[in-house]
Every structure is written in C-alpha cells, then in structure tokens.
GROMACS .gro file of C-alpha atoms in nm:
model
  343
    1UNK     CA    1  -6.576  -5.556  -7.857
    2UNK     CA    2  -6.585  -5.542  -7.529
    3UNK     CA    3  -6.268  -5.267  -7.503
    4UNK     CA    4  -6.476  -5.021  -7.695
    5UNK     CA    5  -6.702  -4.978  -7.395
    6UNK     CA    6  -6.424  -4.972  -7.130
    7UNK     CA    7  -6.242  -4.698  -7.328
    8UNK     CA    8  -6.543  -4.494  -7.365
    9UNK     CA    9  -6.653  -4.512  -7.019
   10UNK     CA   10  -6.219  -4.402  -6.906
   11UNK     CA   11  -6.339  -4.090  -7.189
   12UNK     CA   12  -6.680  -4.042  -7.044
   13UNK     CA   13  -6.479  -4.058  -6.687
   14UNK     CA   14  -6.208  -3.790  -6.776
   15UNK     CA   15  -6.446  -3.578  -6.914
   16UNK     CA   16  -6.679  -3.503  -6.608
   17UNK     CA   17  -6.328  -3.504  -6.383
   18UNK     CA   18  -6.251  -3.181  -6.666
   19UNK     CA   19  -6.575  -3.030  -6.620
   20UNK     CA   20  -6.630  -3.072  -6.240
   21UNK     CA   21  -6.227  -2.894  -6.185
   22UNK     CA   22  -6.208  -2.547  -6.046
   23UNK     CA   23  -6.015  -2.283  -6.245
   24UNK     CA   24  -6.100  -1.970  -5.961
   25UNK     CA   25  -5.967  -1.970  -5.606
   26UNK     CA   26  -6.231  -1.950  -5.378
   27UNK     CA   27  -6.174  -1.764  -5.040
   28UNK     CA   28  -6.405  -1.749  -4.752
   29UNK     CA   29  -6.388  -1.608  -4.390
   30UNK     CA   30  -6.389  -1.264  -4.209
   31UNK     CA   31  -6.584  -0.954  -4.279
   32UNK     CA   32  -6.293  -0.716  -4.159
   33UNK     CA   33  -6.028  -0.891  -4.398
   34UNK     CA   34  -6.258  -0.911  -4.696
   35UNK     CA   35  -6.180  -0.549  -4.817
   36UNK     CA   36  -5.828  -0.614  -4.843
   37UNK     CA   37  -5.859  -0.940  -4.998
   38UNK     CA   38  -6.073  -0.810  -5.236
   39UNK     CA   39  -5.882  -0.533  -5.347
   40UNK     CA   40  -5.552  -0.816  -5.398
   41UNK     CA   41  -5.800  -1.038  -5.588
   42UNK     CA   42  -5.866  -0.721  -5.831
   43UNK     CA   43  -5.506  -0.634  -5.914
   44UNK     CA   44  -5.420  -1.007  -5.873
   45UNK     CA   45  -5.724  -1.101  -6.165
   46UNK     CA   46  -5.582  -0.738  -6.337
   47UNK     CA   47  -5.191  -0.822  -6.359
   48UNK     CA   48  -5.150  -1.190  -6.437
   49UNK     CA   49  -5.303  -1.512  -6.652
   50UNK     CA   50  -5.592  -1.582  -6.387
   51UNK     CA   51  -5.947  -1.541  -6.237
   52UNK     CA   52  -6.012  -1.311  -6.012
   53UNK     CA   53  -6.092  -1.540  -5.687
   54UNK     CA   54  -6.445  -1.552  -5.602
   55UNK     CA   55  -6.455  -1.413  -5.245
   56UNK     CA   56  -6.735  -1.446  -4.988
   57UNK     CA   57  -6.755  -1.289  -4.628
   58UNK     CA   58  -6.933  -1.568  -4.410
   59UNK     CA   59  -6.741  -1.456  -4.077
   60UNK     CA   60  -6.439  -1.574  -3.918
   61UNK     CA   61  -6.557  -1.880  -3.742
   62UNK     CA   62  -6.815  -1.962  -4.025
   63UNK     CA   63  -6.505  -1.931  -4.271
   64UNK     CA   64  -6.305  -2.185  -4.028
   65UNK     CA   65  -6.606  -2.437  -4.046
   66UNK     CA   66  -6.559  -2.429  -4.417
   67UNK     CA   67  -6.196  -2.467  -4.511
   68UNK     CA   68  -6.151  -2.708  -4.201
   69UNK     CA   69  -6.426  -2.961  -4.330
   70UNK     CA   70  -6.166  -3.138  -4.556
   71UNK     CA   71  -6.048  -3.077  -4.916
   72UNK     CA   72  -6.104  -3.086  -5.256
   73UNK     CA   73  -6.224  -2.852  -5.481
   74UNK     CA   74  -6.582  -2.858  -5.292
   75UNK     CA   75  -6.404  -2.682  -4.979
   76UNK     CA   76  -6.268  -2.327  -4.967
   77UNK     CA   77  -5.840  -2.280  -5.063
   78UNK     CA   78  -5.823  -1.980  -4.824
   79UNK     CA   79  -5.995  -1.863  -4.560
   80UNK     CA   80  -5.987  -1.469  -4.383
   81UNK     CA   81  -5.951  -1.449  -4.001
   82UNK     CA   82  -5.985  -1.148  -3.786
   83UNK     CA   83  -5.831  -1.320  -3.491
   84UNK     CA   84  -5.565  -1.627  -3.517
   85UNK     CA   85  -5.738  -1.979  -3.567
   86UNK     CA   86  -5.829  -2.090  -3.272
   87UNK     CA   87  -5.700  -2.457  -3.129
   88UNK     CA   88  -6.030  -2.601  -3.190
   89UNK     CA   89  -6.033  -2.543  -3.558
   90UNK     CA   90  -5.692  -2.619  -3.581
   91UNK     CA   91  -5.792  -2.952  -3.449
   92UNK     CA   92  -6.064  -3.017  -3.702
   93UNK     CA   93  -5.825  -2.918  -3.973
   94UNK     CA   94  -5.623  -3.222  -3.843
   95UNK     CA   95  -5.935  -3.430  -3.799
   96UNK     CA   96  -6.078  -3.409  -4.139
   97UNK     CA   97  -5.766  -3.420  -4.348
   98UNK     CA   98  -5.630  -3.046  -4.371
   99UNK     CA   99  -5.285  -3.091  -4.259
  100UNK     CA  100  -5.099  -2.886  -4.388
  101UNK     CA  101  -5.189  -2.512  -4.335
  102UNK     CA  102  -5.031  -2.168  -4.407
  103UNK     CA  103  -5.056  -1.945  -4.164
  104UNK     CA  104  -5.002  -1.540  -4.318
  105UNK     CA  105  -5.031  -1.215  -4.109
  106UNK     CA  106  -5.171  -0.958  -4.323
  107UNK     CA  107  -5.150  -0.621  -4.054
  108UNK     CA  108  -5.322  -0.512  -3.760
  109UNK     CA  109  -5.687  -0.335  -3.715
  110UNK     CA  110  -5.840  -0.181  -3.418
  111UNK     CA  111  -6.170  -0.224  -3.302
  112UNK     CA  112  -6.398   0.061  -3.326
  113UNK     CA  113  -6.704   0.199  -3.085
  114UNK     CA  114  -6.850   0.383  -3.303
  115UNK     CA  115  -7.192   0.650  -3.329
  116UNK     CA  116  -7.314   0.884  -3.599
  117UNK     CA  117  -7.175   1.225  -3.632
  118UNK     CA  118  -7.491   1.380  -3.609
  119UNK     CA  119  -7.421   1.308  -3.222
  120UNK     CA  120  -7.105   1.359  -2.936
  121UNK     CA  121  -6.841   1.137  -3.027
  122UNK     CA  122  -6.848   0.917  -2.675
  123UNK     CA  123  -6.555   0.888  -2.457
  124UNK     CA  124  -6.536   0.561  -2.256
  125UNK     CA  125  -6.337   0.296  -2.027
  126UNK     CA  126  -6.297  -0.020  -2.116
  127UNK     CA  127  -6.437  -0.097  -1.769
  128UNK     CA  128  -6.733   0.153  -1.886
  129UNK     CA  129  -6.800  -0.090  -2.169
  130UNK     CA  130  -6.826  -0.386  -1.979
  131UNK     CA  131  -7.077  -0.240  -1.724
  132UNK     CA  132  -7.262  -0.140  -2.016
  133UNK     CA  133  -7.277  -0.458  -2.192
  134UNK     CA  134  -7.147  -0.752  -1.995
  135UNK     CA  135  -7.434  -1.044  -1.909
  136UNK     CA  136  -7.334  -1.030  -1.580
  137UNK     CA  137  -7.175  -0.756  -1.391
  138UNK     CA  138  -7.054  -0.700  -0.980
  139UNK     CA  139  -7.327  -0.637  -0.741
  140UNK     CA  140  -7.367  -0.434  -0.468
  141UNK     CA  141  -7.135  -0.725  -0.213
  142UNK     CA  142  -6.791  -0.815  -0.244
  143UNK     CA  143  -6.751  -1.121  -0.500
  144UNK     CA  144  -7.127  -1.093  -0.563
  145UNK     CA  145  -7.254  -1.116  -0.966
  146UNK     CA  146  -7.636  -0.994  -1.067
  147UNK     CA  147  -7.772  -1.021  -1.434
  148UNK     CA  148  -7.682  -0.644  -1.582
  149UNK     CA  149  -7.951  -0.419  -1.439
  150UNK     CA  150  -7.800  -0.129  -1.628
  151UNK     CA  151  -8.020   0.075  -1.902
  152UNK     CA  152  -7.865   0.394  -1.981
  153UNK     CA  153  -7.499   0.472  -2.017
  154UNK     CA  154  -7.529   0.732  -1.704
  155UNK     CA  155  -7.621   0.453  -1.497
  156UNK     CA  156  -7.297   0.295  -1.558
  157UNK     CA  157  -7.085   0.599  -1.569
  158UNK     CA  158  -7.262   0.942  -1.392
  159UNK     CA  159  -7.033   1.136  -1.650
  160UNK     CA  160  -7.166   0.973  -1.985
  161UNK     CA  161  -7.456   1.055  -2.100
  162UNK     CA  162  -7.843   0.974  -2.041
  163UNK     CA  163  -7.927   0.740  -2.295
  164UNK     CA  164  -7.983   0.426  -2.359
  165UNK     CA  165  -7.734   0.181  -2.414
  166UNK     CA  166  -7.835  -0.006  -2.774
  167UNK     CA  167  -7.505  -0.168  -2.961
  168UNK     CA  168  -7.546  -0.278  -3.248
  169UNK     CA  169  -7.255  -0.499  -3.313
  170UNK     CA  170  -7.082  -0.882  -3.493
  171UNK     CA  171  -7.276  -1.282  -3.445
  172UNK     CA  172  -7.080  -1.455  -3.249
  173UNK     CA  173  -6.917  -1.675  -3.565
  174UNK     CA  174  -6.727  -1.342  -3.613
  175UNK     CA  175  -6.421  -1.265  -3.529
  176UNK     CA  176  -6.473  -0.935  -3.420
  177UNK     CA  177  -6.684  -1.048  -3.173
  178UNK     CA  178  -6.428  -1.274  -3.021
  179UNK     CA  179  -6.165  -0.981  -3.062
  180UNK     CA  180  -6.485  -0.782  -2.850
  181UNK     CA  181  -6.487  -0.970  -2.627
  182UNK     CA  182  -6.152  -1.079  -2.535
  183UNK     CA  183  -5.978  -0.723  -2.566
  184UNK     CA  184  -6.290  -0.464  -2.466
  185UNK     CA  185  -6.539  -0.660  -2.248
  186UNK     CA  186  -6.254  -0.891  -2.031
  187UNK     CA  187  -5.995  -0.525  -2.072
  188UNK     CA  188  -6.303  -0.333  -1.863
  189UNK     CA  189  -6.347  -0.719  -1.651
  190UNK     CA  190  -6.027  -0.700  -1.494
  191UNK     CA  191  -6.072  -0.373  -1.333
  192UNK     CA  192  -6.265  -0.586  -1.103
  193UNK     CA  193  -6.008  -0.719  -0.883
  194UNK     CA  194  -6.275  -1.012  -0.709
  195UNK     CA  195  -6.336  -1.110  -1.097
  196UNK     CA  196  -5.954  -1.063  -1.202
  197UNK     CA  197  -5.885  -1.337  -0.911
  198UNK     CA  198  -6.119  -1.608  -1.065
  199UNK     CA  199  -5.864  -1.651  -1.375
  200UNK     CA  200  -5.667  -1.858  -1.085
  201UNK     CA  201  -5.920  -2.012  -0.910
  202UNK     CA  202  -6.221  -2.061  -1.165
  203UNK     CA  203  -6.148  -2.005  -1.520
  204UNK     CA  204  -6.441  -2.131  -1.687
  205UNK     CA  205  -6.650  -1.858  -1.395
  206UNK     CA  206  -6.405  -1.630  -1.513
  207UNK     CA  207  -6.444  -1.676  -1.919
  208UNK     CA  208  -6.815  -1.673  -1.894
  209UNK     CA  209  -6.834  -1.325  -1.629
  210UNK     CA  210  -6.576  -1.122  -1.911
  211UNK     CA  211  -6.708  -1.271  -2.219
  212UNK     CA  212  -7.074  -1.339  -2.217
  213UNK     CA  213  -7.274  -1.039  -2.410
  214UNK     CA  214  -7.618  -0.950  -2.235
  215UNK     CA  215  -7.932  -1.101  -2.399
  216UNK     CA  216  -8.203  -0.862  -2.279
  217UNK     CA  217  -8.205  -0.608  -2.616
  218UNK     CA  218  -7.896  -0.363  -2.555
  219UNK     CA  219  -7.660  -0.540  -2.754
  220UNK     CA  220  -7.835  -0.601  -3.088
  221UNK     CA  221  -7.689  -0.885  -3.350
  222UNK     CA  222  -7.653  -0.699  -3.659
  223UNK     CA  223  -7.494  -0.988  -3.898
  224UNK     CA  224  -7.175  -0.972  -4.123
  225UNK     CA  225  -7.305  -0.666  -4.294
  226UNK     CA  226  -7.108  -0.400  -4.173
  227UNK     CA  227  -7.304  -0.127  -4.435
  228UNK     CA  228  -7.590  -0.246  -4.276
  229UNK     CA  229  -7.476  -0.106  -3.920
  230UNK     CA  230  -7.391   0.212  -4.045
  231UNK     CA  231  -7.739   0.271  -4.212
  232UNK     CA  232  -7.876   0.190  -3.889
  233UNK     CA  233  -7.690   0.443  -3.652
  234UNK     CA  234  -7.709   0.705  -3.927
  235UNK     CA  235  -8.096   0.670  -3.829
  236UNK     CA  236  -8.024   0.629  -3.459
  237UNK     CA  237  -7.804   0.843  -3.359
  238UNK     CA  238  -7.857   0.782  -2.971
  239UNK     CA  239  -7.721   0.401  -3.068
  240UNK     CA  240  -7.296   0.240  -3.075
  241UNK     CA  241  -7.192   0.037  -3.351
  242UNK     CA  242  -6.904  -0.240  -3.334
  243UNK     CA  243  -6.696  -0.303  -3.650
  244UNK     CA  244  -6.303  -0.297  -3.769
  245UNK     CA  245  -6.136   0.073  -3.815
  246UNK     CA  246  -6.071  -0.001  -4.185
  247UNK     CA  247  -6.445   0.022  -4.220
  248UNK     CA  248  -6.440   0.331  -3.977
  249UNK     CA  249  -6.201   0.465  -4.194
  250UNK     CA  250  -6.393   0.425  -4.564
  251UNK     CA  251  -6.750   0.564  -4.373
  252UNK     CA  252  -6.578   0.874  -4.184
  253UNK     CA  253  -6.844   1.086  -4.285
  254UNK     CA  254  -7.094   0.911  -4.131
  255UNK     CA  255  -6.943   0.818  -3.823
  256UNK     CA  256  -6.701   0.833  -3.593
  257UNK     CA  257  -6.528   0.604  -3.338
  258UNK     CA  258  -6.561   0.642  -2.909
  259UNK     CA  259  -6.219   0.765  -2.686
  260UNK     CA  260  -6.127   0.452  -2.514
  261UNK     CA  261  -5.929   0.471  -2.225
  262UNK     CA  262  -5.769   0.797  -2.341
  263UNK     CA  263  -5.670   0.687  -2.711
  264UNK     CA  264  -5.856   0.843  -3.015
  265UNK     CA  265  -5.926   0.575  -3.313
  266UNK     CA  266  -5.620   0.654  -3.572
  267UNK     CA  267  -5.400   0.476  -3.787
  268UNK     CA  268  -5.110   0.597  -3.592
  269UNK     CA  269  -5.316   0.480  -3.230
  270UNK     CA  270  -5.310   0.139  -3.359
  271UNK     CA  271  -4.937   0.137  -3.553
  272UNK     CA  272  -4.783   0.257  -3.198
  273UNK     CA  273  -4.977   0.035  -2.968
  274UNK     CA  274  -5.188   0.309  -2.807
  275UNK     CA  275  -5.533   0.240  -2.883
  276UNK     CA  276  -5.642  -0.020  -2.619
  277UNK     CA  277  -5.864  -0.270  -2.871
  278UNK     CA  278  -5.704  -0.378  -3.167
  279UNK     CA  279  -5.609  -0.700  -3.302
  280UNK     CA  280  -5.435  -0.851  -3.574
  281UNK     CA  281  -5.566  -1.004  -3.881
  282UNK     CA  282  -5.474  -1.344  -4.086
  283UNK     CA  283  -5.571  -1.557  -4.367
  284UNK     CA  284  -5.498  -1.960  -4.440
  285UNK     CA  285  -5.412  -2.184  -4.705
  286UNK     CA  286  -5.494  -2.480  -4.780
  287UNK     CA  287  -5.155  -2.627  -4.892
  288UNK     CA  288  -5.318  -2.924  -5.045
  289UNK     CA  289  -5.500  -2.693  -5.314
  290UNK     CA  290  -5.147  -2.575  -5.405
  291UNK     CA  291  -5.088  -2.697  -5.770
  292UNK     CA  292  -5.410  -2.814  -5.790
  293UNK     CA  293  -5.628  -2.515  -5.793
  294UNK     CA  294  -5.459  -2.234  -6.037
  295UNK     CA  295  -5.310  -1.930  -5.926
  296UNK     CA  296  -5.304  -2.008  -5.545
  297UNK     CA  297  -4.903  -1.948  -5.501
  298UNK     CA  298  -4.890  -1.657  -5.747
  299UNK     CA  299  -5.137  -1.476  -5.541
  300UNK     CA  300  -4.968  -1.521  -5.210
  301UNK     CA  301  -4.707  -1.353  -5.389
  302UNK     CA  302  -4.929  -1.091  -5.472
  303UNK     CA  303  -5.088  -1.071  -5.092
  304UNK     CA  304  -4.717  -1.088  -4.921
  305UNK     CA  305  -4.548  -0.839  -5.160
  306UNK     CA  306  -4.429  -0.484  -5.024
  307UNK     CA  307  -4.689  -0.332  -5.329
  308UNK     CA  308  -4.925  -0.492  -5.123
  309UNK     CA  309  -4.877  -0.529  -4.730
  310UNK     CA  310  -4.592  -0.349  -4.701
  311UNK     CA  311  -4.561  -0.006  -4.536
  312UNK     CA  312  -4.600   0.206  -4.840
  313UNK     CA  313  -4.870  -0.052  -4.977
  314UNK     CA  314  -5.178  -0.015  -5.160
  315UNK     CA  315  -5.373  -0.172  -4.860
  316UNK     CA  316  -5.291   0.107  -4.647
  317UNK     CA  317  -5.560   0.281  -4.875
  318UNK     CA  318  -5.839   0.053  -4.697
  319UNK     CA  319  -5.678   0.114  -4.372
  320UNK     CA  320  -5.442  -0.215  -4.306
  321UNK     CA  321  -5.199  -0.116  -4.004
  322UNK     CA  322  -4.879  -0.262  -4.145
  323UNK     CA  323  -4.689  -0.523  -3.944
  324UNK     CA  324  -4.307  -0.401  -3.904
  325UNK     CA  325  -4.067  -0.521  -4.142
  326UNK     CA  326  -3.911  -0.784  -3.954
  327UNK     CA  327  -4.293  -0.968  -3.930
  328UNK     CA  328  -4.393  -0.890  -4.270
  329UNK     CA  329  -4.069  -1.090  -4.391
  330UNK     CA  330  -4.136  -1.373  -4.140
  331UNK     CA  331  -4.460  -1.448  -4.331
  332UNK     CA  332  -4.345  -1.328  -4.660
  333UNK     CA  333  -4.113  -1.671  -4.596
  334UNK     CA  334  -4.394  -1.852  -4.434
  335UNK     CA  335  -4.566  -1.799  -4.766
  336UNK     CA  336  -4.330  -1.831  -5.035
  337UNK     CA  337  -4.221  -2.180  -4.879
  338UNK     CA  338  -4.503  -2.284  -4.834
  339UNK     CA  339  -4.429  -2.382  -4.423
  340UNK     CA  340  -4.726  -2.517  -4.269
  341UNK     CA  341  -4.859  -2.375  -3.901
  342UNK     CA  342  -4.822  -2.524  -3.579
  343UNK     CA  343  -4.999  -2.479  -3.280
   0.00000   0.00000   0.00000
C-alpha cells in the first residue's frame, strides 16, 4: 500500500520536471547585436525542427548579469555583447557555476555620431568630442582639470558650429557606451599629453578623466531604444545621437553620421580600419545548456555559417562588417567544438 503513494508522487515529480523544461533558446544582451541575432533566429525558426529563440535586448552589461548568475533553464543560454566580456563578468561566470563558456565573434560595427538630415552633417575630432562631453576636461594651467564649463560646440572648437551640445546617447549597462567611451572620449583624451602621462603614473586618475560622461544635461541617457533616439533628433535637429552603424545604416533617411577625424561612416571605413570608433561585436554560450536546451548547437551552426557571417552573408543586409576569413574560421571552430573561453 504504501508503494502506491511513492510511485505516484516519482509520476507527480516527473511531470512538473516535463512541464517546468524549456523547449526555446532564450538569448539576452546587446542592443547593437540584437538585429543580427534576430534575423538568424528567423531563418534558424524558418529552416529546421525548432522555435524561434525568444530574444530580448537588455544591454550588454545587463545581458552579462543574466547569463553569469548561474544556470539552468531560469538563466539565459546566450547572451549578445557589443564589446568582449569583460574580466569581471568572466569572474562571476566562474563564481556562480558558468564554467564553461563559448566565446563567438560575429563582425565588426562602428560607432556612429549621428544628427538629423534636416541639419549639416558635423565634422569632428575625437579630441573635439571629448571637450564636448568629457566630466572633466584641462583647464586653463598645465596638468590642471575643471568640471566641463563648455555649452556650445563653438566653445570647444571656434570652427563647429554655435549650438548647443545635447547627446543623446547608451546607459551605462551598454556596451556602446563602454565602446564610447573607451574608443571616442579616451581617443580625443590622449591628445592631452599631461592626461596621456597619468596612464603611467595614476591609472585610476587617468580612467576616470577619459571615461567619465558629464552629468550637468548635455549628454542625455536615452535607454536601449535606439528608435527612440532617432524620433528624438528627427525633432531636434540642433541635437547628436550615439548608436551602432548597422542602425545608422537601416534609418539613413533620417539621419546621418559626423566626419571623425577625417573618416566618413561607411561599410568600407570600418572593413579597412579607417573610421577611428568601431568595435567588434560577440555573443556567449552557455555550454552547460548544450543538450539540454533544444536547438542550441544547430543554431551556432546557423550563426557561424558563411550564409550567415560570412562575407557574402545575409547579415551584411543589416550592416555586420565581416571579420576576414581567417577569424571567421577561428570561431567557426570555436563554435562547432564547442571550446570554452579563457581569459
């Protein structure tokens, strides 16, 4: 009598495992990435036996927070990066059980400074950029640092124009705010040779002078919501926005990217190295979801194939800069082993 119970409660038991298992991949992560990983979801859900992953754009350091809090099918399988993971997430990867990581390349994207086309397209410096937006900028001594008194883009630069500077751009969980600030604001900080030295002699000085945004209303937090940037300098045209070329690229008729140092915003500016801010882009897998969650390694193959990524892809549609052929194979093998990352 007492088996009947026992047996019915090991039923009851492998029923709710059955009903609580996830048949979708779920991907999370950067804004910039999501348009290509959407479009390899669709033909991936289109062309073979499984769902179309759900995807959803939380950022590139709100993505890491996700997928690195452990696993299980309550945490992310893949998450979108438009910068590489930092050491920090790595380590709380390691720290709460995600040990095993897969580290893919998808292409390159540049940065873009971008205004409406009812207005001049602008023509800056990176050095113009971080006068312009920088917390704290050189004063009027040698070595000296004052908050950023600057309020029009003439007062930085007497050959740009007289208006003022209002930038929309990314939160700082993005990663195109890291890739900002890294690649435009500490570019334009090391024209500063007094600041340049402090890399040697004070590097936490230094990180904070070339990466810290101002906080006094020029540079505006605009969220993940790229669309949402473009609707607002389409009604501003006196005002910059910050986002990924790819999305330059789908709204050219609304706007159009800033000359930096020289280099126009192009597909063929980024491919060839020209075009000062770019970046490259990634995504991770969770290696422990492999075999557990459906469909994880046959859409890798889908993401890494030459239909895909590679130079004639169908990504180049959404404006991926393809990595060369030698780097696309490097994670093409990264993937289809499945070799975890190392730091």
């Amino acid at each position: 009598m007492k088996k009947l119970p026992l047996f019915i409660a090991a039923g009851l038991v492998v029923s709710a495992s059955a009903a609580s298992a996830r048949d979708y991949i779920e991907i999370v992560g950067s804004s910039t990435v999501y348009p290509f990983t959407t479009v390899v979801a669709e033909t991936f859900g289109n062309k073979t036996k499984f769902k179309t992953p759900k995807i959803e754009s939380t950022g590139t350091g709100g993505g890491a927070k996700l997928f690195c809090s452990g696993t299980g099918i309550d945490t992310p399988d893949i998450t979108n990066a438009s910068r590489r993971m930092k050491k920090s997430e790595f380590d709380t990867c390691q720290k709460n059980g995600v040990k095993d990581i897969i580290e893919v390349q998808v292409g390159f994207d540049g940065i873009a400074f971008a205004n409406s086309k009812k207005a001049e397209q602008m023509t800056l410096t990176r050095k113009d950029i971080f006068l312009a937006l920088a917390k704290t900028v050189p004063g009027k001594y040698e070595g000296e640092l004052m908050l950023n008194p600057y309020k029009t883009w003439k007062d930085v630069n007497p050959e740009l124009p007289d208006i003022k500077i209002e930038v929309l751009g990314p939160p700082p969980t993005s990663g195109t705010r890291d890739a900002f600030a890294e690649l435009a604001l500490e570019g334009g900080c090391k024209a500063f040779p007094a600041i340049a030295a402090l890399k040697d002699t004070d590097k936490n000085l230094y990180k904070a002078t070339c990466h810290e945004v101002r906080e006094d209303g020029h540079f505006i937090e605009a969220g993940e919501n790229d669309n949402l940037i473009v609707q607002k300098l389409e009604a501003n045209p006196n005002a910059l926005g910050v986002f990924g070329f790819s999305f330059l690229d789908q709204n050219s008729d609304k706007v159009h990217g800033s000359i930096i140092d020289g280099s126009e915003l192009s597909f063929d500016s980024i491919a060839d190295g020209d075009y000062p801010v770019s970046r490259p882009l990634y995504f991770y897998v969770k290696a422990a979801h492999i075999g557990k969650i459906p469909g994880i390694k046959e859409f890798l193959t889908e993401f890494v194939s030459e239909d895909s990524f590679g130079e004639d892809g169908y990504l180049l549609e959404k404006g991926l800069i393809p990595l060369s052929e030698e780097q696309r194979e490097s994670f093409r093998a990264a993937a289809t082993n499945m070799t975890p990352m190392s730091m």
